[in-house]
PDB file of C-alpha atoms in Angstrom:
ATOM      1  CA  VAL O 296       0.000   0.000   0.000  1.00 81.00           C
ATOM      2  CA  LEU O 297       2.818   2.373   0.863  1.00 76.00           C
ATOM      3  CA  ASN O 298       4.598   1.503  -2.370  1.00 77.00           C
ATOM      4  CA  TYR O 299       1.444   2.368  -4.327  1.00 83.00           C
ATOM      5  CA  ALA O 300       1.237   5.752  -2.609  1.00 81.00           C
ATOM      6  CA  TYR O 301       4.648   6.662  -4.031  1.00 78.00           C
ATOM      7  CA  THR O 302       4.686   4.838  -7.378  1.00 84.00           C
ATOM      8  CA  ASP O 303       1.048   4.229  -8.405  1.00 82.00           C
ATOM      9  CA  ARG O 304       2.012   0.575  -8.826  1.00 85.00           C
ATOM     10  CA  CYS O 305       1.353  -2.474  -6.741  1.00 90.00           C
ATOM     11  CA  ALA O 306       2.302  -6.125  -7.237  1.00 92.00           C
ATOM     12  CA  LEU O 307      -1.127  -7.746  -7.239  1.00 94.00           C
ATOM     13  CA  THR O 308      -1.917 -11.446  -7.268  1.00 95.00           C
ATOM     14  CA  MET O 309      -5.138 -13.318  -6.733  1.00 94.00           C
ATOM     15  CA  GLY O 310      -3.649 -14.292  -3.379  1.00 94.00           C
ATOM     16  CA  ASN O 311      -3.142 -10.756  -2.091  1.00 95.00           C
ATOM     17  CA  VAL O 312      -5.646  -8.568  -3.920  1.00 95.00           C
ATOM     18  CA  PHE O 313      -8.446  -8.830  -1.359  1.00 93.00           C
ATOM     19  CA  SER O 314      -6.079  -7.946   1.509  1.00 94.00           C
ATOM     20  CA  ILE O 315      -4.876  -4.932  -0.448  1.00 94.00           C
ATOM     21  CA  ILE O 316      -8.467  -3.916  -1.186  1.00 94.00           C
ATOM     22  CA  GLU O 317      -9.206  -4.088   2.523  1.00 93.00           C
ATOM     23  CA  ALA O 318      -6.195  -1.881   3.277  1.00 94.00           C
ATOM     24  CA  ALA O 319      -7.162   0.543   0.500  1.00 94.00           C
ATOM     25  CA  GLN O 320     -10.644   0.900   1.953  1.00 93.00           C
ATOM     26  CA  LEU O 321      -9.259   1.351   5.461  1.00 93.00           C
ATOM     27  CA  CYS O 322      -6.858   4.067   4.237  1.00 93.00           C
ATOM     28  CA  GLN O 323      -9.522   5.569   1.945  1.00 94.00           C
ATOM     29  CA  MET O 324      -7.305   5.124  -1.111  1.00 93.00           C
ATOM     30  CA  LYS O 325      -9.936   5.140  -3.849  1.00 93.00           C
ATOM     31  CA  SER O 326      -7.377   4.970  -6.663  1.00 93.00           C
ATOM     32  CA  LEU O 327      -5.788   1.831  -5.175  1.00 94.00           C
ATOM     33  CA  PHE O 328      -9.240   0.301  -4.734  1.00 94.00           C
ATOM     34  CA  GLU O 329     -10.019   0.979  -8.412  1.00 93.00           C
ATOM     35  CA  TYR O 330      -6.605  -0.369  -9.430  1.00 94.00           C
ATOM     36  CA  CYS O 331      -7.404  -3.615  -7.596  1.00 94.00           C
ATOM     37  CA  CYS O 332     -10.862  -3.817  -9.152  1.00 94.00           C
ATOM     38  CA  ASP O 333      -9.333  -3.381 -12.606  1.00 94.00           C
ATOM     39  CA  PHE O 334      -6.972  -6.241 -11.770  1.00 95.00           C
ATOM     40  CA  LEU O 335      -9.914  -8.408 -10.730  1.00 94.00           C
ATOM     41  CA  ALA O 336     -11.787  -7.558 -13.925  1.00 94.00           C
ATOM     42  CA  GLY O 337      -8.822  -8.814 -15.914  1.00 94.00           C
ATOM     43  CA  HIS O 338      -8.727 -12.100 -14.009  1.00 95.00           C
ATOM     44  CA  LEU O 339     -12.322 -13.263 -14.299  1.00 95.00           C
ATOM     45  CA  ASP O 340     -12.935 -16.914 -15.047  1.00 94.00           C
ATOM     46  CA  HIS O 341     -15.660 -19.494 -14.637  1.00 93.00           C
ATOM     47  CA  GLU O 342     -14.388 -20.413 -11.166  1.00 94.00           C
ATOM     48  CA  ASN O 343     -14.452 -16.946  -9.614  1.00 94.00           C
ATOM     49  CA  ILE O 344     -17.115 -15.050 -11.566  1.00 95.00           C
ATOM     50  CA  PHE O 345     -19.835 -15.345  -8.916  1.00 94.00           C
ATOM     51  CA  GLN O 346     -17.445 -14.341  -6.129  1.00 93.00           C
ATOM     52  CA  MET O 347     -16.397 -11.280  -8.161  1.00 94.00           C
ATOM     53  CA  TYR O 348     -20.017 -10.383  -8.944  1.00 94.00           C
ATOM     54  CA  LYS O 349     -20.954 -10.549  -5.256  1.00 94.00           C
ATOM     55  CA  PHE O 350     -17.866  -8.511  -4.337  1.00 92.00           C
ATOM     56  CA  ALA O 351     -18.661  -5.837  -6.939  1.00 93.00           C
ATOM     57  CA  LYS O 352     -22.271  -5.628  -5.815  1.00 94.00           C
ATOM     58  CA  ALA O 353     -21.361  -5.455  -2.106  1.00 93.00           C
ATOM     59  CA  ASN O 354     -18.845  -2.677  -2.780  1.00 89.00           C
ATOM     60  CA  SER O 355     -21.035  -0.758  -5.245  1.00 88.00           C
ATOM     61  CA  ASN O 356     -18.359  -0.912  -7.906  1.00 89.00           C
ATOM     62  CA  SER O 357     -20.329  -0.353 -11.097  1.00 91.00           C
ATOM     63  CA  LYS O 358     -17.379  -0.902 -13.442  1.00 92.00           C
ATOM     64  CA  LEU O 359     -16.563  -4.339 -12.035  1.00 93.00           C
ATOM     65  CA  LEU O 360     -20.253  -5.132 -11.701  1.00 93.00           C
ATOM     66  CA  ASN O 361     -20.826  -4.396 -15.396  1.00 94.00           C
ATOM     67  CA  THR O 362     -17.765  -6.435 -16.370  1.00 94.00           C
ATOM     68  CA  THR O 363     -18.922  -9.459 -14.382  1.00 94.00           C
ATOM     69  CA  TYR O 364     -22.467  -9.098 -15.691  1.00 93.00           C
ATOM     70  CA  ASN O 365     -21.221  -9.005 -19.287  1.00 94.00           C
ATOM     71  CA  TYR O 366     -19.024 -12.051 -18.629  1.00 93.00           C
ATOM     72  CA  LEU O 367     -22.058 -13.951 -17.403  1.00 89.00           C
ATOM     73  CA  MET O 368     -24.150 -13.027 -20.435  1.00 87.00           C
TER      74      MET O 368
END
């Protein structure tokens, strides 16, 4: 999170992205939250699509919500 604050980059993986999202929300770092959501949108597959849809809906992230919806259709 600190690295992102200085470089606008963060090494995201499917293993760490939800922890980083949690930290971004705690620190009110909207740009990091959006960066993580963009990462998630790029890593949708048939195994995680419903988890991502529920996450997007719970967090009112319309961009990710639309992406997951389109994936499902």
